[in-house]
Coordinates of C-alpha atoms and ligand atoms in Angstrom, one line a residue:
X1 CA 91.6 -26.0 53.7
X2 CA 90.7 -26.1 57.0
X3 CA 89.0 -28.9 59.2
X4 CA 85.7 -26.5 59.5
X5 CA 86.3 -25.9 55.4
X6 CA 86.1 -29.8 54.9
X7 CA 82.9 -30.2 56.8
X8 CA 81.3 -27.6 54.6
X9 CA 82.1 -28.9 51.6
X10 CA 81.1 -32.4 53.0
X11 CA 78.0 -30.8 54.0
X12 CA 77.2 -28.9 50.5
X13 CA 77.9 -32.2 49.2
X14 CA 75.0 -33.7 51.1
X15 CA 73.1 -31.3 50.0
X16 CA 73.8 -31.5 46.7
X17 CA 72.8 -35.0 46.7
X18 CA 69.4 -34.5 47.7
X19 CA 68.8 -31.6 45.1
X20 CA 65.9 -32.3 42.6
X21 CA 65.9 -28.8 41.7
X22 CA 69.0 -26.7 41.1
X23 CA 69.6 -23.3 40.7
X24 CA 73.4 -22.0 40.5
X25 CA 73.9 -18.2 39.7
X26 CA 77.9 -17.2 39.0
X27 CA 79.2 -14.0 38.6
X28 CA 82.5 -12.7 37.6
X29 CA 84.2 -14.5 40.3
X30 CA 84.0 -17.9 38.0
X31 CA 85.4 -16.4 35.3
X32 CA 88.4 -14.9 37.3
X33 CA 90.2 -17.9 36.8
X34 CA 90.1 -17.5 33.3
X35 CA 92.0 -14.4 33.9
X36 CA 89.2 -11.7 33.5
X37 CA 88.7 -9.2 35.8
X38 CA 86.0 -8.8 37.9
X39 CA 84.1 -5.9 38.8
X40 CA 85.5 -4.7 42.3
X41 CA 88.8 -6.2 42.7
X42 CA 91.7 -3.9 41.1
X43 CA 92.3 -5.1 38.0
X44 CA 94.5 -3.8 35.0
X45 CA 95.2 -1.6 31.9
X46 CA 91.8 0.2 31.5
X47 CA 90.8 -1.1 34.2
X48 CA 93.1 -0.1 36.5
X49 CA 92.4 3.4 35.1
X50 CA 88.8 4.0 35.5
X51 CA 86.2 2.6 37.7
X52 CA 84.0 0.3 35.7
X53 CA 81.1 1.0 38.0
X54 CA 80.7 4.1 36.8
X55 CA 81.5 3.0 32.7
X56 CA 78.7 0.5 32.9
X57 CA 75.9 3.2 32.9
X58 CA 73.6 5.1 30.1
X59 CA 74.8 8.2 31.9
X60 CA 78.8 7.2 30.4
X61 CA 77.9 6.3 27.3
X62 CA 75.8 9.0 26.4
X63 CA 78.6 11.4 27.9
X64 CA 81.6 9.5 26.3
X65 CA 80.5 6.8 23.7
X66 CA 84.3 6.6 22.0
X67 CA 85.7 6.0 26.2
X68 CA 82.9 2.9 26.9
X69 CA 83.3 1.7 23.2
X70 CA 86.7 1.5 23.5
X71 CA 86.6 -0.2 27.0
X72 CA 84.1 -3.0 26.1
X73 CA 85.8 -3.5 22.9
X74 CA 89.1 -3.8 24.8
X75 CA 87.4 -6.4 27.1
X76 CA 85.7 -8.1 24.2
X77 CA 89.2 -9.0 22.8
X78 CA 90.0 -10.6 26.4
X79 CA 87.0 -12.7 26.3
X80 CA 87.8 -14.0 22.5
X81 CA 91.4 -15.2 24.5
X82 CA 89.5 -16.5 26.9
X83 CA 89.0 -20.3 27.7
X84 CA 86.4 -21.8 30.3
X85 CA 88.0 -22.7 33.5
X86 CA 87.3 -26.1 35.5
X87 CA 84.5 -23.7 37.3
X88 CA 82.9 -23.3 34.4
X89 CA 83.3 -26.8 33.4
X90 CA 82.2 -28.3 36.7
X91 CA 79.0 -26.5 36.5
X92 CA 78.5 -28.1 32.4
X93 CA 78.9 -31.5 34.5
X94 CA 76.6 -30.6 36.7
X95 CA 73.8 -29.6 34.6
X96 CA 74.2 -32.8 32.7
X97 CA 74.4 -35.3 35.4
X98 CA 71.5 -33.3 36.8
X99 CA 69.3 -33.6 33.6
X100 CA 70.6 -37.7 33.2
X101 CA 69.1 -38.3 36.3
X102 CA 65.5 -36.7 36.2
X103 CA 66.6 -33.5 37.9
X104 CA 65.9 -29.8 36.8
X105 CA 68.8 -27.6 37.0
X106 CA 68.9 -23.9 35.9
X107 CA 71.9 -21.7 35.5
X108 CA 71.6 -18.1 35.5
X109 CA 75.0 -15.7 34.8
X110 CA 75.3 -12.1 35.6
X111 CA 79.0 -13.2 33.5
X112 CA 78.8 -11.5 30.1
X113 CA 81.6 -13.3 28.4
X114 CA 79.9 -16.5 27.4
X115 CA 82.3 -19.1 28.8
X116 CA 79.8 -21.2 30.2
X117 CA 78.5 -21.3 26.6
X118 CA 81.8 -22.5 25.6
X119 CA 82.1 -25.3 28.8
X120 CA 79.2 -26.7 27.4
X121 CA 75.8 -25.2 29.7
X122 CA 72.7 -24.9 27.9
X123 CA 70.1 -23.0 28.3
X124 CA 71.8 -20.9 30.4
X125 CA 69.8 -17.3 31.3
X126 CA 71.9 -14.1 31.1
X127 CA 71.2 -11.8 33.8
X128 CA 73.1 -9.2 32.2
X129 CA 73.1 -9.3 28.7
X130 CA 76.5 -10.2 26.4
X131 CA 79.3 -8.6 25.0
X132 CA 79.5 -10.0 22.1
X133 CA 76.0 -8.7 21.0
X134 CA 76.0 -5.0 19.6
X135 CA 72.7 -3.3 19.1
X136 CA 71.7 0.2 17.3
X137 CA 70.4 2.7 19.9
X138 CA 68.5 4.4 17.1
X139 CA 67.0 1.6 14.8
X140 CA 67.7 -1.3 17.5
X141 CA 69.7 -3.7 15.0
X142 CA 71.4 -6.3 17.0
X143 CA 74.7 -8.7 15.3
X144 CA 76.6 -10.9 17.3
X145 CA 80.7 -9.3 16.7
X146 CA 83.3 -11.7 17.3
X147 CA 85.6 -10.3 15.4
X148 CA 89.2 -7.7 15.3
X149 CA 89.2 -4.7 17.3
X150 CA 86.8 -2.2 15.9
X151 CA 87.8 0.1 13.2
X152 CA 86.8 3.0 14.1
X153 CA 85.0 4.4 18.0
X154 CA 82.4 4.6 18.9
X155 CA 80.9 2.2 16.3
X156 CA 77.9 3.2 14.8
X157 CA 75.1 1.5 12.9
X158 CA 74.2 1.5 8.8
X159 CA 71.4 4.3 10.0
X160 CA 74.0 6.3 11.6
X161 CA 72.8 5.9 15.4
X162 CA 76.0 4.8 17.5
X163 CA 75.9 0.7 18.3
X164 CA 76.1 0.0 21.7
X165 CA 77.1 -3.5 23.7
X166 CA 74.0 -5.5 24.3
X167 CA 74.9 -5.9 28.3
X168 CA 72.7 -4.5 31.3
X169 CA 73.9 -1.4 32.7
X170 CA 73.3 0.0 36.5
X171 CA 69.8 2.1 36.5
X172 CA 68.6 -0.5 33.2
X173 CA 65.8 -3.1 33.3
X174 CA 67.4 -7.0 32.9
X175 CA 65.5 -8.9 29.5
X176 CA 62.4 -9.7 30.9
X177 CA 62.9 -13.4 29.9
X178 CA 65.6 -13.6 31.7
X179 CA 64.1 -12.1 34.7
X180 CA 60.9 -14.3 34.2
X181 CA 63.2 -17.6 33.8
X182 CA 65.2 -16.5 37.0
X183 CA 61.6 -15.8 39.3
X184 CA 60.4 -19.1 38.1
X185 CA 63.2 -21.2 38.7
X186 CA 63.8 -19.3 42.4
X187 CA 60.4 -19.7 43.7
X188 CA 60.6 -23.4 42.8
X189 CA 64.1 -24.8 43.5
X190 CA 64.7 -26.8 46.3
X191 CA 68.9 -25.6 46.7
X192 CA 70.3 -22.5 45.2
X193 CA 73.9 -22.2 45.1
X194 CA 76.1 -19.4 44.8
X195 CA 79.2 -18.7 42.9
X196 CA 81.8 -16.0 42.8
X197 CA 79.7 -13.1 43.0
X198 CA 79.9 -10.3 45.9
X199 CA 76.4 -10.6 46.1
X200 CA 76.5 -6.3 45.9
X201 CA 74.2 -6.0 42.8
X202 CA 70.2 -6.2 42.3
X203 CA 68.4 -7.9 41.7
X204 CA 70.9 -11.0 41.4
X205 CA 71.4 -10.0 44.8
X206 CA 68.9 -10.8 46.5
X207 CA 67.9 -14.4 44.8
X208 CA 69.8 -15.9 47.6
X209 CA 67.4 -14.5 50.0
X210 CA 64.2 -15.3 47.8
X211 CA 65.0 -18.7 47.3
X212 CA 65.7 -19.4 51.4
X213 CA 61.9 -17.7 52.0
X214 CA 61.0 -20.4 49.4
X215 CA 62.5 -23.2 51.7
X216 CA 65.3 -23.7 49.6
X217 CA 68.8 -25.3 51.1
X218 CA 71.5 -22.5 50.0
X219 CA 75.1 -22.4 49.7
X220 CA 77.6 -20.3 48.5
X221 CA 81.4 -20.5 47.1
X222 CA 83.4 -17.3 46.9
X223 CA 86.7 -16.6 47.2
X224 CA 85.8 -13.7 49.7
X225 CA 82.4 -13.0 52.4
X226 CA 80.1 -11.2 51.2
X227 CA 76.8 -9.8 52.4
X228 CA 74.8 -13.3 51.8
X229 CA 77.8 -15.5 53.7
X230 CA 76.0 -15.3 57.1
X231 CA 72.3 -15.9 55.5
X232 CA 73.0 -19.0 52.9
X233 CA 72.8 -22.4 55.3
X234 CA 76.5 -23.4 53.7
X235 CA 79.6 -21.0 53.1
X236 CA 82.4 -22.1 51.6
X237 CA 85.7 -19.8 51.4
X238 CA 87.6 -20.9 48.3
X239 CA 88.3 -20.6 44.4
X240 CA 85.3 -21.7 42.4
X241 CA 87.9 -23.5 40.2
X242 CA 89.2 -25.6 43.1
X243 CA 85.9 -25.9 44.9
X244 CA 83.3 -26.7 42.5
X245 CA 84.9 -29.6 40.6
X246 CA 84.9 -31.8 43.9
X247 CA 81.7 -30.5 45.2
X248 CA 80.3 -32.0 41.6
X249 CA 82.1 -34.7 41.7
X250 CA 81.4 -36.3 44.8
X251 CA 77.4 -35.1 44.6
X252 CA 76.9 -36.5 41.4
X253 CA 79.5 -38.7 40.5
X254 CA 79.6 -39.7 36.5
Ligands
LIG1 C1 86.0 -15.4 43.4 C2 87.2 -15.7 42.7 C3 87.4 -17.1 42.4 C4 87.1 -13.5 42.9 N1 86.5 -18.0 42.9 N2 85.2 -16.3 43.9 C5 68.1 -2.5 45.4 C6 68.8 -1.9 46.4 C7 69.8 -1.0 46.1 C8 70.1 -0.7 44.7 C9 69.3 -1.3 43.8 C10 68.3 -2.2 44.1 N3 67.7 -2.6 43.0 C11 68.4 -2.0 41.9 C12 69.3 -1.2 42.4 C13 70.3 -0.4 41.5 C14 71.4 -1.3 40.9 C15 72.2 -1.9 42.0 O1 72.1 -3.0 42.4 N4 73.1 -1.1 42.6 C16 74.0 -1.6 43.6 C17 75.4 -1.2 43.3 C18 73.5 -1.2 45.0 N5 70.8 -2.3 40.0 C19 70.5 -2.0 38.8 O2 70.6 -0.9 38.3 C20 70.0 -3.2 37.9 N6 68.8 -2.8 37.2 C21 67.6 -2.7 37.9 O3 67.5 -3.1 39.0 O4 66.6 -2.2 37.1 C22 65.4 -1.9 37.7 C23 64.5 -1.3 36.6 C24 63.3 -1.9 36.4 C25 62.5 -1.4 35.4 C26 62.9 -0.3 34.6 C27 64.2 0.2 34.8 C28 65.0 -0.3 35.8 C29 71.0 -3.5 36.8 C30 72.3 -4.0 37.2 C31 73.2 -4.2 36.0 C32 74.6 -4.5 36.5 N7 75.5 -4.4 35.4 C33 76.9 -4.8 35.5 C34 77.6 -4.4 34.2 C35 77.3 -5.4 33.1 C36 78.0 -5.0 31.9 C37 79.5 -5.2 32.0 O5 80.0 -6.3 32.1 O6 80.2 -4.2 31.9 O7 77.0 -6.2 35.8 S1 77.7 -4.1 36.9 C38 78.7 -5.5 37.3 O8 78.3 -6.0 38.6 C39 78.3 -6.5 36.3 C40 78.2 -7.8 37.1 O9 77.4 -8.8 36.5 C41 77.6 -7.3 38.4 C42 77.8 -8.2 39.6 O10 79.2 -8.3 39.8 P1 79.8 -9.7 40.3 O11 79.6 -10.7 39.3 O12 79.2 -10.0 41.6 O13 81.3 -9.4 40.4 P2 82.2 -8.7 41.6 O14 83.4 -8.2 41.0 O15 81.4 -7.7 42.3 O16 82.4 -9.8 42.6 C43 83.2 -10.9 42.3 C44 83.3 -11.8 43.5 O17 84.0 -13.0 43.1 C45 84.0 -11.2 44.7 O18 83.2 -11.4 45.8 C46 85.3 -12.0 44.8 O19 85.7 -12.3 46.2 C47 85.0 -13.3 44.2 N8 86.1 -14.1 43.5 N9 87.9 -14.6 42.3 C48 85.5 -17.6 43.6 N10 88.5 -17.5 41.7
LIG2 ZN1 70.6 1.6 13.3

């Protein structure tokens, strides 16, 4: 990393420091070093073959429920092989050291896979829903589904309505707990921090911007700029898997 890269980080880490209240939103970015794809990089298999901001809508699955079945059940599999990645893990550390020491610290995910879950965050609000929760679109019966690859597409429910993932698509309404969590913690958090997320989709996108008219310190971490790199006080250019761990480290060391 460069010098000017080193003085941000040394700067975020001064920050971090003098955080009593946290806020850290990810996106798929975090998870990318897990190896899952995110949203608007090429990716692969189905993928690569259709555009997944246009699968994530009502609109698809009313049109094709077998096609978006079979693509969230394809990336459900992924997920199961999935194992949190020392993003996801320095952000666990962080929400513990924060908590040991008096400090409030809120995590919110657009990430539907769950691997913070499985780094060890609590509480953690999902922006977005989860894959791994399927719900009836007629009677409204929600299970969680960890298991094989569906029998049969689309999957349908004991009432015979089709069963659909339990994730937030584009032109849907986000849980309004989560929503509510996500205000409250914003518009009282004295640094919000940024991680792997191209900063392209609302309302998620525009937190960064909320918390800074609440006189919060903000930084971001993402590989590439995005539209909030030139508004957040700190931007760091790197891998959330290489950055974070340090950043956490020398802010709140164990
Ligand atoms: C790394 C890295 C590494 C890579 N380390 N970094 C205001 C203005 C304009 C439009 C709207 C607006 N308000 C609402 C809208 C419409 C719409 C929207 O935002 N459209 C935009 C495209 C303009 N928003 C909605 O529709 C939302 N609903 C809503 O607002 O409802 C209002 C309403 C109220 C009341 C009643 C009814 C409605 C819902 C949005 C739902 C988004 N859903 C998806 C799919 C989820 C299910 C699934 O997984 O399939 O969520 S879309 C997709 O994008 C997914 C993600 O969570 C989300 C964000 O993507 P993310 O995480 O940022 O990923 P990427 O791929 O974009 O970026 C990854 C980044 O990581 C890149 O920058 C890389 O550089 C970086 N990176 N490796 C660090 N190792
Ligand atoms: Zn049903």
């Amino acid at each position: 990393m460069s010098e000017r890269g080193h003085n941000r980080i040394d700067e975020a880490v001064r920050m971090l420091r003098d955080a009593q209240l946290i806020v850290v939103l990810t996106g798929a970015g975090v998870s990318a070093e897990s190896g899952l794809d995110t949203f608007r990089d090429s990716g692969e298999g189905l993928w690569s073959k259709y555009d997944p901001t246009r699968l994530a809508t009502p609109e698809a699955f009313q049109a094709d429920p077998e096609l978006v079945t079979r693509w969230y059940d394809w990336r459900r599999l992924r997920c199961a092989e999935a194992e949190p990645n020392a993003g996801h893990g320095a952000l666990a550390r962080l929400q513990e050291r924060c908590e040991h020491a008096g400090r409030e610290f809120t995590l919110l995910t657009q990430n539907v896979d769950r691997l913070h879950h499985a780094a060890g965050s609590r509480d953690v609000v999902e922006l977005h829903g989860t894959l791994w929760e399927w719900r009836c679109v007629r009677c409204g019966e929600s299970k969680e589904e960890r298991g094989p690859a569906f029998e049969g597409y689309p999957l349908r429910c004991a009432c015979g309505g089709l069963r659909r993932p339990g994730v937030v698509w584009f032109g849907e309404a986000l849980p309004s707990d989560a929503i509510e969590r996500a205000q409250q913690a914003i518009g009282s958090c004295d640094l919000f921090l940024s991680v792997g997320t191209s900063a392209m989709v609302y309302p998620a996108a525009g937190f960064a911007r909320t918390a800074r008219q609440h006189g919060a310190a903000t930084i971001e971490v993402n590989r590439d700029p995005t539209p909030i790199s030139a508004l957040v006080d700190v931007s760091i250019q790197g891998r959330s898997g290489e950055v974070l761990p340090g950043l956490v480290d020398r802010a709140l060391p164990e």
